[in-house]
Amino acid sequence: MNWLNLSPLLTDLYELTMAQVYVEREMLAPATFSLFVRKLPRRRSFLLAAGLGPLLEALEKLRFSEEDLAYLESLKLFKPTFLDYLRQFRFTGEIWALPEGTVFFENEPVLEVTAPLPEAQLIETLAINLINVETAVATKAARCVLAARGRACVDFGARRTHGLEASLHAARASYVAGFTATSNVLAGKLFGIPVTGTMAHSFVESFPTEAEAFRAFAENFPERTVFLIDTYDTLRGAEVAAQVARELAARGIYVRGVRLDSGNVIELSREVRRLLDEAGLPEIKIFVSGGLDEEKIAEIVESGAPVEAFGVGTKMGVSADAPYLDLAYKLVEYDGRPRMKLSEGKLTYPGRKQVFRRRDVAGVFYEDELGLREEDLPGEPLLRCFMKEGRLLSRPPALSEIRQYAAEQLRYLPADIREGRRTPNPRISKKLAELRQRTEEALRRGN
Amino acid sequence: MNWLNLSPLLTDLYELTMAQVYVEREMLAPATFSLFVRKLPRRRSFLLAAGLGPLLEALEKLRFSEEDLAYLESLKLFKPTFLDYLRQFRFTGEIWALPEGTVFFENEPVLEVTAPLPEAQLIETLAINLINVETAVATKAARCVLAARGRACVDFGARRTHGLEASLHAARASYVAGFTATSNVLAGKLFGIPVTGTMAHSFVESFPTEAEAFRAFAENFPERTVFLIDTYDTLRGAEVAAQVARELAARGIYVRGVRLDSGNVIELSREVRRLLDEAGLPEIKIFVSGGLDEEKIAEIVESGAPVEAFGVGTKMGVSADAPYLDLAYKLVEYDGRPRMKLSEGKLTYPGRKQVFRRRDVAGVFYEDELGLREEDLPGEPLLRCFMKEGRLLSRPPALSEIRQYAAEQLRYLPADIREGRRTPNPRISKKLAELRQRTEEALRRGN
């Protein structure tokens, strides 16, 4: 695919300085790092995992070029032996992770890496970054999909994501979460997501009249036309749209819909619907865009407004109310010994872990238990092994499969979690609680 | 540089469908689009322009490959004549813009593009995206720099920006805004920004004791060592750091600083300072990180806490409280005729424009007037011509020059704007107001 900038220098300097110390001291024993969210953002009651696909792809391809090494050498920080280590570097570790599309909660590992300490350290920035952006956006998008109650949501985010690569993450993550299409052409090409779009205000303004603009577009795209009707005056625009649509219908061109992008869309959509119906055009759908998020979508849906699809852009594309996750990549085991942090408010759980998910008889999510990986607790173990010795264990699933799995996950979330009234925390297994206590005591004594 | 994914398919589908209609109908006359912020985010009183450099680079290089064209053909939307147009496509237009580092306000164009209509339309997504991300982040970073009152701010954003390319935008934009360094190694290589870093909690945890971890790092990097002291207990960590620093000093290795990453850093920094001073180590600086933004920085600075530098990560890197700008790219003139939108709450100003900035005798910003480009109003005209016929008029300025210019811009902002107590709006010139009225009347009559 090659859409990610895979330079191994896209990392924090300290990953490299720490790795040099490890390599120098032959601290090459296996280390396990756990990637998890310490605390959900204020307005989130669940998260939808995404970003693993791009991460695994990046891990397989990570190599330092001679140009990279020359730059590192120029910093006068690194020793020739370490630069040689980087020259040979490839990721040889093991990755356990939640499959993309899995719903998860606080303190549950979304990913665990086991690799020789310097390797596991070197991939920190990469791992946090890719899981952070796609999970934050997939979660926001899932909230929009749930609010839309079966109406289509389309990704219009490209123009205000954080750079253009981010627009690809947003298109991918929102499709996983249940969006039906994207306006992002490259995302269509790379990921096979259906691409769609309507017209801009500038298009309407480029013609002497709205009617001429509408006709010109429909003649060029007889099967894909949605008229944007709010450039000058929405109701007048709807009248013009109805008139042109009837003309076109007489010529065998059927207009699909009209788009409202401003104003009170609940009221306007009702009036536009009435106008279109009175013009004998009940099949023309009303499409809404403009500053949408899950709250605005819920408001429109709950009002009963005759809106059939939503173009969701900026606020989803940057997850505007929660643009990042409190996602931490923490050492939990090194050389067979459990490790943890005791910093104020930032205690971690030591050891390699597993999440066991329980459902009720109807299949609805009931509770999670966070245990040690080797434990055999009731429930479905959620973390799966995706990579061993730096190699993928199987072909990555198609995006459509991930999307289907995510839909299943969302369907079996209890209503109180889906609606944000409850944020579950996993139970902690007895063995994990004991390990944590023993490790904490040893650290407080030892330091 | 080649750090941007420059695929011309990184665009919204409708840019291409609209362009096909324009090309088919030979609507190739010059169009001017104006890129401006309709309304500042709630917690912003000024914006700092950034992103023009990457945009100009992208415009010069924009080409459709045969692979791109094959994908477009597969969509069964585009005609062979239009695909031929894209095969020949290169941007041939003119770009006027605020130089990067310019302070600007609502309704002031940050960029105006004049090009044959399809070209000007095709670059919309690209232009909004790159200016949006870098301006949002540069503005957030500038607020941190102002709050730090001369103390250093360092970019630690890479791990939670929206994808890895976004981390480069954030490093670049924050350096423009006055940050002194970045942890992002690739940003160091590409942009010549000083790279820096300390150590992670995992580093401390990988050693049997804190003291051993500190010693190992300092021996490897005798000139660059900052100890992270909050892994287990900050005050105990400070004691260990002081003890190891004294040992090392006896061997000629001088520790630069300690970093606090959790807890009440105002209180902790005072106690740590006292500990270090009592140990005869007044030259060891205290560095703070962990969830910082301009408010937290201001609180620390105003408390008089002995903190000498800030590591500012996620909240700056994603501009967490204002992760996007209400940035619009609007047609203002086509084929010599002024154009505007009348949508509710989204009225635009027609015509090619200029911003005239006035300063008082001390050089302090006084007021802006938004006029037509050909007007000759008092004040400094802010928009400059950067590109003609698709070619840069001069070599892009070095990032260090842009950074200096931004510092000057921030220095001459009046205190009430800098501190968020006033958000100025430009005056509208008489000619522009008249043109708007005439255009609006004509549109309301004509449609």
mmCIF file of N, CA, C and O in Angstrom, chain A residues 9 11-14 18 20 22 25 67 71 121 129 158-163 183 185-186 189 200-203 205 210 219-220 230-231 261 315 323-324 327 339 341-343 346 447, chain B residues 9 11-14 18 20 22 25 67 121 129 158-163 183 185-186 188-189 200-203 205 210 219-220 230-231 261 323-324 327 339 341-343 346 447:
data_model
loop_
_atom_site.group_PDB
_atom_site.id
_atom_site.type_symbol
_atom_site.label_atom_id
_atom_site.label_comp_id
_atom_site.label_asym_id
_atom_site.label_seq_id
_atom_site.Cartn_x
_atom_site.Cartn_y
_atom_site.Cartn_z
ATOM 1 N N LEU A 9 12.911 7.224 11.493
ATOM 2 C CA LEU A 9 13.247 8.448 12.236
ATOM 3 C C LEU A 9 12.000 9.178 12.718
ATOM 4 O O LEU A 9 12.095 10.148 13.467
ATOM 5 N N THR A 11 10.250 9.175 15.146
ATOM 6 C CA THR A 11 10.246 8.673 16.505
ATOM 7 C C THR A 11 10.818 9.737 17.423
ATOM 8 O O THR A 11 11.394 10.723 16.950
ATOM 9 N N ASP A 12 10.624 9.557 18.721
ATOM 10 C CA ASP A 12 11.227 10.477 19.686
ATOM 11 C C ASP A 12 12.696 10.126 19.879
ATOM 12 O O ASP A 12 13.043 8.949 20.010
ATOM 13 N N LEU A 13 13.507 11.158 19.953
ATOM 14 C CA LEU A 13 14.950 10.938 20.099
ATOM 15 C C LEU A 13 15.265 9.969 21.233
ATOM 16 O O LEU A 13 16.168 9.147 21.131
ATOM 17 N N TYR A 14 14.510 10.058 22.334
ATOM 18 C CA TYR A 14 14.896 9.238 23.482
ATOM 19 C C TYR A 14 14.738 7.752 23.246
ATOM 20 O O TYR A 14 15.384 6.939 23.899
ATOM 21 N N MET A 18 17.910 5.717 24.501
ATOM 22 C CA MET A 18 17.725 4.606 25.449
ATOM 23 C C MET A 18 18.160 3.291 24.813
ATOM 24 O O MET A 18 18.819 2.467 25.449
ATOM 25 N N GLN A 20 20.393 2.822 22.619
ATOM 26 C CA GLN A 20 21.859 2.716 22.599
ATOM 27 C C GLN A 20 22.387 2.183 23.938
ATOM 28 O O GLN A 20 23.270 1.332 23.977
ATOM 29 N N TYR A 22 20.811 0.288 26.036
ATOM 30 C CA TYR A 22 20.459 -1.135 26.129
ATOM 31 C C TYR A 22 21.426 -1.984 25.299
ATOM 32 O O TYR A 22 21.882 -3.040 25.743
ATOM 33 N N ARG A 25 24.918 -2.210 26.780
ATOM 34 C CA ARG A 25 24.994 -3.033 27.992
ATOM 35 C C ARG A 25 24.453 -4.438 27.779
ATOM 36 O O ARG A 25 24.233 -5.155 28.750
ATOM 37 N N GLU A 67 20.956 6.937 4.625
ATOM 38 C CA GLU A 67 20.705 8.373 4.811
ATOM 39 C C GLU A 67 20.235 8.651 6.244
ATOM 40 O O GLU A 67 20.654 9.629 6.864
ATOM 41 N N TYR A 71 22.309 10.882 9.117
ATOM 42 C CA TYR A 71 21.757 11.970 9.945
ATOM 43 C C TYR A 71 22.002 11.692 11.424
ATOM 44 O O TYR A 71 22.441 12.576 12.167
ATOM 45 N N GLN A 121 11.438 -0.950 22.718
ATOM 46 C CA GLN A 121 11.483 0.475 23.036
ATOM 47 C C GLN A 121 11.402 1.322 21.771
ATOM 48 O O GLN A 121 10.689 2.318 21.726
ATOM 49 N N ASN A 129 1.208 6.180 18.331
ATOM 50 C CA ASN A 129 0.651 7.118 17.352
ATOM 51 C C ASN A 129 -0.445 6.471 16.497
ATOM 52 O O ASN A 129 -1.559 7.004 16.396
ATOM 53 N N ALA A 158 -11.707 14.936 4.894
ATOM 54 C CA ALA A 158 -10.353 15.141 4.347
ATOM 55 C C ALA A 158 -9.807 16.557 4.489
ATOM 56 O O ALA A 158 -8.632 16.750 4.736
ATOM 57 N N ARG A 159 -10.646 17.572 4.363
ATOM 58 C CA ARG A 159 -10.091 18.914 4.286
ATOM 59 C C ARG A 159 -9.608 19.477 5.611
ATOM 60 O O ARG A 159 -8.909 20.494 5.619
ATOM 61 N N ARG A 160 -10.015 18.885 6.707
ATOM 62 C CA ARG A 160 -9.574 19.473 7.986
ATOM 63 C C ARG A 160 -8.972 18.461 8.955
ATOM 64 O O ARG A 160 -8.865 18.725 10.140
ATOM 65 N N THR A 161 -8.562 17.290 8.432
ATOM 66 C CA THR A 161 -7.771 16.393 9.269
ATOM 67 C C THR A 161 -6.370 16.988 9.427
ATOM 68 O O THR A 161 -6.013 17.942 8.737
ATOM 69 N N HIS A 162 -5.592 16.403 10.326
ATOM 70 C CA HIS A 162 -4.264 16.959 10.610
ATOM 71 C C HIS A 162 -3.241 16.468 9.595
ATOM 72 O O HIS A 162 -2.470 15.546 9.838
ATOM 73 N N GLY A 163 -3.252 17.135 8.450
ATOM 74 C CA GLY A 163 -2.412 16.710 7.339
ATOM 75 C C GLY A 163 -3.172 15.702 6.492
ATOM 76 O O GLY A 163 -4.261 15.249 6.851
ATOM 77 N N SER A 183 -15.477 10.658 0.881
ATOM 78 C CA SER A 183 -15.215 11.575 -0.231
ATOM 79 C C SER A 183 -13.748 11.517 -0.643
ATOM 80 O O SER A 183 -13.365 12.108 -1.645
ATOM 81 N N VAL A 185 -10.656 10.361 -2.273
ATOM 82 C CA VAL A 185 -10.414 9.522 -3.446
ATOM 83 C C VAL A 185 -9.276 8.530 -3.193
ATOM 84 O O VAL A 185 -9.383 7.355 -3.538
ATOM 85 N N LEU A 186 -8.197 8.987 -2.555
ATOM 86 C CA LEU A 186 -7.081 8.067 -2.325
ATOM 87 C C LEU A 186 -7.485 6.938 -1.366
ATOM 88 O O LEU A 186 -7.044 5.797 -1.516
ATOM 89 N N LYS A 189 -9.050 4.378 -3.410
ATOM 90 C CA LYS A 189 -8.069 3.593 -4.169
ATOM 91 C C LYS A 189 -7.326 2.604 -3.262
ATOM 92 O O LYS A 189 -7.153 1.440 -3.594
ATOM 93 N N ALA A 200 -19.899 21.622 -4.673
ATOM 94 C CA ALA A 200 -19.581 22.678 -3.711
ATOM 95 C C ALA A 200 -20.375 23.938 -4.028
ATOM 96 O O ALA A 200 -20.892 24.096 -5.134
ATOM 97 N N HIS A 201 -20.439 24.845 -3.060
ATOM 98 C CA HIS A 201 -21.075 26.131 -3.312
ATOM 99 C C HIS A 201 -20.403 26.853 -4.478
ATOM 100 O O HIS A 201 -21.057 27.505 -5.279
ATOM 101 N N SER A 202 -19.088 26.721 -4.562
ATOM 102 C CA SER A 202 -18.360 27.407 -5.636
ATOM 103 C C SER A 202 -18.866 26.946 -7.002
ATOM 104 O O SER A 202 -18.865 27.713 -7.958
ATOM 105 N N PHE A 203 -19.297 25.686 -7.089
ATOM 106 C CA PHE A 203 -19.813 25.174 -8.357
ATOM 107 C C PHE A 203 -21.069 25.946 -8.753
ATOM 108 O O PHE A 203 -21.207 26.423 -9.875
ATOM 109 N N GLU A 205 -21.931 28.843 -7.711
ATOM 110 C CA GLU A 205 -21.589 30.244 -7.956
ATOM 111 C C GLU A 205 -20.892 30.476 -9.291
ATOM 112 O O GLU A 205 -20.844 31.599 -9.784
ATOM 113 N N GLU A 210 -28.489 29.062 -10.416
ATOM 114 C CA GLU A 210 -28.494 27.728 -9.800
ATOM 115 C C GLU A 210 -28.984 26.675 -10.794
ATOM 116 O O GLU A 210 -28.416 25.585 -10.882
ATOM 117 N N GLU A 219 -26.096 16.548 -16.241
ATOM 118 C CA GLU A 219 -25.811 16.053 -17.584
ATOM 119 C C GLU A 219 -24.484 15.294 -17.605
ATOM 120 O O GLU A 219 -24.325 14.325 -18.337
ATOM 121 N N ASN A 220 -23.536 15.739 -16.777
ATOM 122 C CA ASN A 220 -22.251 15.069 -16.726
ATOM 123 C C ASN A 220 -22.296 13.785 -15.909
ATOM 124 O O ASN A 220 -21.566 12.836 -16.195
ATOM 125 N N ASP A 230 -28.248 25.192 -0.805
ATOM 126 C CA ASP A 230 -28.261 26.317 0.156
ATOM 127 C C ASP A 230 -27.300 27.452 -0.179
ATOM 128 O O ASP A 230 -26.995 28.273 0.684
ATOM 129 N N THR A 231 -26.851 27.521 -1.414
ATOM 130 C CA THR A 231 -25.856 28.556 -1.743
ATOM 131 C C THR A 231 -26.420 29.967 -1.545
ATOM 132 O O THR A 231 -25.734 30.845 -1.015
ATOM 133 N N ASP A 261 -26.568 22.310 3.787
ATOM 134 C CA ASP A 261 -25.267 22.451 4.450
ATOM 135 C C ASP A 261 -25.257 23.603 5.454
ATOM 136 O O ASP A 261 -24.211 23.938 6.003
ATOM 137 N N LYS A 315 -15.576 17.315 12.497
ATOM 138 C CA LYS A 315 -15.668 16.941 13.910
ATOM 139 C C LYS A 315 -15.415 15.454 14.119
ATOM 140 O O LYS A 315 -14.909 15.054 15.162
ATOM 141 N N PRO A 323 -9.724 14.714 20.895
ATOM 142 C CA PRO A 323 -8.814 14.490 19.765
ATOM 143 C C PRO A 323 -7.623 13.594 20.086
ATOM 144 O O PRO A 323 -6.800 13.354 19.214
ATOM 145 N N TYR A 324 -7.539 13.117 21.302
ATOM 146 C CA TYR A 324 -6.465 12.158 21.620
ATOM 147 C C TYR A 324 -6.946 11.263 22.755
ATOM 148 O O TYR A 324 -7.902 11.585 23.463
ATOM 149 N N LEU A 327 -3.405 7.289 26.016
ATOM 150 C CA LEU A 327 -2.889 5.976 25.648
ATOM 151 C C LEU A 327 -1.429 5.890 26.078
ATOM 152 O O LEU A 327 -0.630 6.738 25.711
ATOM 153 N N ARG A 339 7.309 -5.628 35.892
ATOM 154 C CA ARG A 339 7.736 -4.228 36.087
ATOM 155 C C ARG A 339 6.508 -3.340 36.172
ATOM 156 O O ARG A 339 5.494 -3.612 35.547
ATOM 157 N N LYS A 341 5.157 1.052 37.170
ATOM 158 C CA LYS A 341 5.438 2.436 37.468
ATOM 159 C C LYS A 341 4.621 2.785 38.695
ATOM 160 O O LYS A 341 3.488 2.305 38.834
ATOM 161 N N LEU A 342 5.151 3.605 39.588
ATOM 162 C CA LEU A 342 4.366 3.982 40.770
ATOM 163 C C LEU A 342 4.006 5.465 40.770
ATOM 164 O O LEU A 342 3.465 5.970 41.739
ATOM 165 N N SER A 343 4.320 6.183 39.664
ATOM 166 C CA SER A 343 4.077 7.636 39.630
ATOM 167 C C SER A 343 2.646 7.953 40.048
ATOM 168 O O SER A 343 1.717 7.214 39.736
ATOM 169 N N LYS A 346 -0.575 7.330 38.106
ATOM 170 C CA LYS A 346 -0.179 6.635 36.880
ATOM 171 C C LYS A 346 0.292 5.206 37.143
ATOM 172 O O LYS A 346 1.113 4.681 36.408
ATOM 173 N N ASN A 447 14.005 0.191 45.822
ATOM 174 C CA ASN A 447 14.573 1.403 45.233
ATOM 175 C C ASN A 447 15.278 2.265 46.278
ATOM 176 O O ASN A 447 14.699 2.720 47.218
ATOM 177 N N LEU B 9 -4.686 12.338 -5.602
ATOM 178 C CA LEU B 9 -5.953 11.701 -5.214
ATOM 179 C C LEU B 9 -6.299 11.969 -3.753
ATOM 180 O O LEU B 9 -7.391 11.627 -3.300
ATOM 181 N N THR B 11 -7.830 14.015 -2.186
ATOM 182 C CA THR B 11 -8.763 15.106 -2.412
ATOM 183 C C THR B 11 -10.172 14.563 -2.309
ATOM 184 O O THR B 11 -10.369 13.352 -2.287
ATOM 185 N N ASP B 12 -11.135 15.468 -2.196
ATOM 186 C CA ASP B 12 -12.533 15.043 -2.193
ATOM 187 C C ASP B 12 -12.986 14.764 -3.614
ATOM 188 O O ASP B 12 -12.687 15.536 -4.532
ATOM 189 N N LEU B 13 -13.749 13.697 -3.755
ATOM 190 C CA LEU B 13 -14.212 13.309 -5.090
ATOM 191 C C LEU B 13 -14.843 14.475 -5.841
ATOM 192 O O LEU B 13 -14.667 14.631 -7.040
ATOM 193 N N TYR B 14 -15.588 15.329 -5.122
ATOM 194 C CA TYR B 14 -16.323 16.367 -5.858
ATOM 195 C C TYR B 14 -15.427 17.390 -6.513
ATOM 196 O O TYR B 14 -15.826 18.036 -7.482
ATOM 197 N N MET B 18 -16.565 18.145 -10.239
ATOM 198 C CA MET B 18 -16.825 19.534 -10.642
ATOM 199 C C MET B 18 -15.848 19.962 -11.730
ATOM 200 O O MET B 18 -16.229 20.607 -12.710
ATOM 201 N N GLN B 20 -14.463 18.160 -13.937
ATOM 202 C CA GLN B 20 -14.840 17.592 -15.241
ATOM 203 C C GLN B 20 -15.901 18.452 -15.927
ATOM 204 O O GLN B 20 -15.824 18.701 -17.126
ATOM 205 N N TYR B 22 -16.374 21.635 -15.523
ATOM 206 C CA TYR B 22 -15.725 22.870 -15.988
ATOM 207 C C TYR B 22 -14.940 22.629 -17.280
ATOM 208 O O TYR B 22 -15.005 23.421 -18.222
ATOM 209 N N ARG B 25 -17.171 22.055 -20.337
ATOM 210 C CA ARG B 25 -17.864 23.260 -20.797
ATOM 211 C C ARG B 25 -16.907 24.397 -21.082
ATOM 212 O O ARG B 25 -17.337 25.544 -21.228
ATOM 213 N N GLU B 67 -1.184 5.374 -12.751
ATOM 214 C CA GLU B 67 -1.890 4.545 -11.781
ATOM 215 C C GLU B 67 -3.091 5.305 -11.183
ATOM 216 O O GLU B 67 -4.170 4.741 -11.007
ATOM 217 N N GLN B 121 -10.188 24.868 -8.351
ATOM 218 C CA GLN B 121 -11.091 23.979 -7.624
ATOM 219 C C GLN B 121 -10.368 22.727 -7.146
ATOM 220 O O GLN B 121 -10.554 22.288 -6.014
ATOM 221 N N ASN B 129 -6.481 21.821 3.962
ATOM 222 C CA ASN B 129 -5.891 20.863 4.904
ATOM 223 C C ASN B 129 -4.558 21.352 5.462
ATOM 224 O O ASN B 129 -4.358 21.391 6.683
ATOM 225 N N ALA B 158 5.020 13.963 19.132
ATOM 226 C CA ALA B 158 4.981 12.931 18.079
ATOM 227 C C ALA B 158 4.077 11.736 18.376
ATOM 228 O O ALA B 158 3.435 11.210 17.481
ATOM 229 N N ARG B 159 3.995 11.314 19.608
ATOM 230 C CA ARG B 159 3.300 10.058 19.842
ATOM 231 C C ARG B 159 1.785 10.142 19.774
ATOM 232 O O ARG B 159 1.131 9.102 19.719
ATOM 233 N N ARG B 160 1.240 11.329 19.839
ATOM 234 C CA ARG B 160 -0.229 11.378 19.815
ATOM 235 C C ARG B 160 -0.793 12.364 18.796
ATOM 236 O O ARG B 160 -1.947 12.751 18.880
ATOM 237 N N THR B 161 0.028 12.762 17.812
ATOM 238 C CA THR B 161 -0.531 13.516 16.695
ATOM 239 C C THR B 161 -1.352 12.555 15.836
ATOM 240 O O THR B 161 -1.299 11.337 16.030
ATOM 241 N N HIS B 162 -2.091 13.108 14.893
ATOM 242 C CA HIS B 162 -2.983 12.277 14.070
ATOM 243 C C HIS B 162 -2.209 11.642 12.920
ATOM 244 O O HIS B 162 -2.253 12.107 11.783
ATOM 245 N N GLY B 163 -1.528 10.557 13.247
ATOM 246 C CA GLY B 163 -0.654 9.912 12.273
ATOM 247 C C GLY B 163 0.733 10.527 12.358
ATOM 248 O O GLY B 163 0.955 11.532 13.047
ATOM 249 N N SER B 183 11.413 16.577 19.933
ATOM 250 C CA SER B 183 11.878 15.204 20.163
ATOM 251 C C SER B 183 11.813 14.390 18.879
ATOM 252 O O SER B 183 12.290 13.265 18.834
ATOM 253 N N VAL B 185 12.761 13.021 15.601
ATOM 254 C CA VAL B 185 14.046 12.907 14.917
ATOM 255 C C VAL B 185 13.919 13.265 13.434
ATOM 256 O O VAL B 185 14.755 13.991 12.891
ATOM 257 N N LEU B 186 12.862 12.796 12.781
ATOM 258 C CA LEU B 186 12.727 13.103 11.354
ATOM 259 C C LEU B 186 12.521 14.602 11.128
ATOM 260 O O LEU B 186 13.006 15.158 10.137
ATOM 261 N N GLY B 188 13.895 16.853 12.861
ATOM 262 C CA GLY B 188 15.256 17.381 12.947
ATOM 263 C C GLY B 188 15.972 17.247 11.616
ATOM 264 O O GLY B 188 16.572 18.196 11.107
ATOM 265 N N LYS B 189 15.861 16.061 11.037
ATOM 266 C CA LYS B 189 16.543 15.813 9.761
ATOM 267 C C LYS B 189 15.968 16.682 8.638
ATOM 268 O O LYS B 189 16.706 17.299 7.878
ATOM 269 N N ALA B 200 12.707 7.597 29.347
ATOM 270 C CA ALA B 200 11.333 7.208 29.658
ATOM 271 C C ALA B 200 11.285 6.468 30.991
ATOM 272 O O ALA B 200 12.308 6.002 31.490
ATOM 273 N N HIS B 201 10.088 6.349 31.545
ATOM 274 C CA HIS B 201 9.925 5.557 32.765
ATOM 275 C C HIS B 201 10.384 4.120 32.554
ATOM 276 O O HIS B 201 10.975 3.501 33.435
ATOM 277 N N SER B 202 10.125 3.596 31.360
ATOM 278 C CA SER B 202 10.523 2.211 31.082
ATOM 279 C C SER B 202 12.031 2.043 31.221
ATOM 280 O O SER B 202 12.503 0.971 31.593
ATOM 281 N N PHE B 203 12.776 3.108 30.917
ATOM 282 C CA PHE B 203 14.233 3.028 31.048
ATOM 283 C C PHE B 203 14.608 2.820 32.505
ATOM 284 O O PHE B 203 15.398 1.932 32.846
ATOM 285 N N GLU B 205 12.742 1.643 34.809
ATOM 286 C CA GLU B 205 12.221 0.345 35.256
ATOM 287 C C GLU B 205 13.042 -0.840 34.735
ATOM 288 O O GLU B 205 12.948 -1.939 35.283
ATOM 289 N N GLU B 210 16.904 2.908 40.381
ATOM 290 C CA GLU B 210 16.955 4.208 39.707
ATOM 291 C C GLU B 210 18.401 4.661 39.524
ATOM 292 O O GLU B 210 18.778 5.178 38.473
ATOM 293 N N GLU B 219 26.580 7.864 31.553
ATOM 294 C CA GLU B 219 27.849 7.387 31.004
ATOM 295 C C GLU B 219 27.796 7.337 29.483
ATOM 296 O O GLU B 219 28.790 7.581 28.812
ATOM 297 N N ASN B 220 26.601 7.038 28.946
ATOM 298 C CA ASN B 220 26.464 6.994 27.494
ATOM 299 C C ASN B 220 26.339 8.378 26.867
ATOM 300 O O ASN B 220 26.783 8.603 25.746
ATOM 301 N N ASP B 230 10.367 10.714 38.433
ATOM 302 C CA ASP B 230 9.069 10.416 39.066
ATOM 303 C C ASP B 230 8.579 8.985 38.846
ATOM 304 O O ASP B 230 7.387 8.706 39.044
ATOM 305 N N THR B 231 9.463 8.080 38.456
ATOM 306 C CA THR B 231 8.988 6.721 38.150
ATOM 307 C C THR B 231 8.377 6.052 39.381
ATOM 308 O O THR B 231 7.344 5.385 39.289
ATOM 309 N N ASP B 261 7.236 14.507 35.602
ATOM 310 C CA ASP B 261 6.221 14.186 34.595
ATOM 311 C C ASP B 261 4.865 13.872 35.224
ATOM 312 O O ASP B 261 3.947 13.454 34.538
ATOM 313 N N PRO B 323 -9.045 21.753 17.818
ATOM 314 C CA PRO B 323 -8.278 20.920 16.891
ATOM 315 C C PRO B 323 -8.522 21.227 15.415
ATOM 316 O O PRO B 323 -7.923 20.574 14.568
ATOM 317 N N TYR B 324 -9.363 22.182 15.128
ATOM 318 C CA TYR B 324 -9.549 22.579 13.723
ATOM 319 C C TYR B 324 -9.974 24.034 13.693
ATOM 320 O O TYR B 324 -10.419 24.593 14.702
ATOM 321 N N LEU B 327 -12.082 27.113 8.680
ATOM 322 C CA LEU B 327 -11.353 27.639 7.532
ATOM 323 C C LEU B 327 -12.128 27.292 6.272
ATOM 324 O O LEU B 327 -12.438 26.134 6.037
ATOM 325 N N ARG B 339 -18.055 37.049 -6.935
ATOM 326 C CA ARG B 339 -18.952 35.960 -6.554
ATOM 327 C C ARG B 339 -19.041 35.894 -5.043
ATOM 328 O O ARG B 339 -18.097 36.221 -4.339
ATOM 329 N N LYS B 341 -21.388 33.820 -1.529
ATOM 330 C CA LYS B 341 -22.338 32.856 -1.018
ATOM 331 C C LYS B 341 -23.285 33.621 -0.108
ATOM 332 O O LYS B 341 -22.842 34.530 0.604
ATOM 333 N N LEU B 342 -24.560 33.257 -0.105
ATOM 334 C CA LEU B 342 -25.486 33.961 0.789
ATOM 335 C C LEU B 342 -26.033 33.039 1.874
ATOM 336 O O LEU B 342 -26.925 33.428 2.627
ATOM 337 N N SER B 343 -25.497 31.791 1.956
ATOM 338 C CA SER B 343 -26.027 30.824 2.932
ATOM 339 C C SER B 343 -26.085 31.433 4.323
ATOM 340 O O SER B 343 -25.219 32.211 4.713
ATOM 341 N N LYS B 346 -23.188 32.236 6.673
ATOM 342 C CA LYS B 346 -21.963 31.917 5.948
ATOM 343 C C LYS B 346 -21.705 32.884 4.798
ATOM 344 O O LYS B 346 -21.093 32.513 3.792
ATOM 345 N N ASN B 447 -31.055 35.185 -9.254
ATOM 346 C CA ASN B 447 -31.266 33.737 -9.117
ATOM 347 C C ASN B 447 -32.732 33.365 -9.192
ATOM 348 O O ASN B 447 -33.544 33.829 -8.444
#
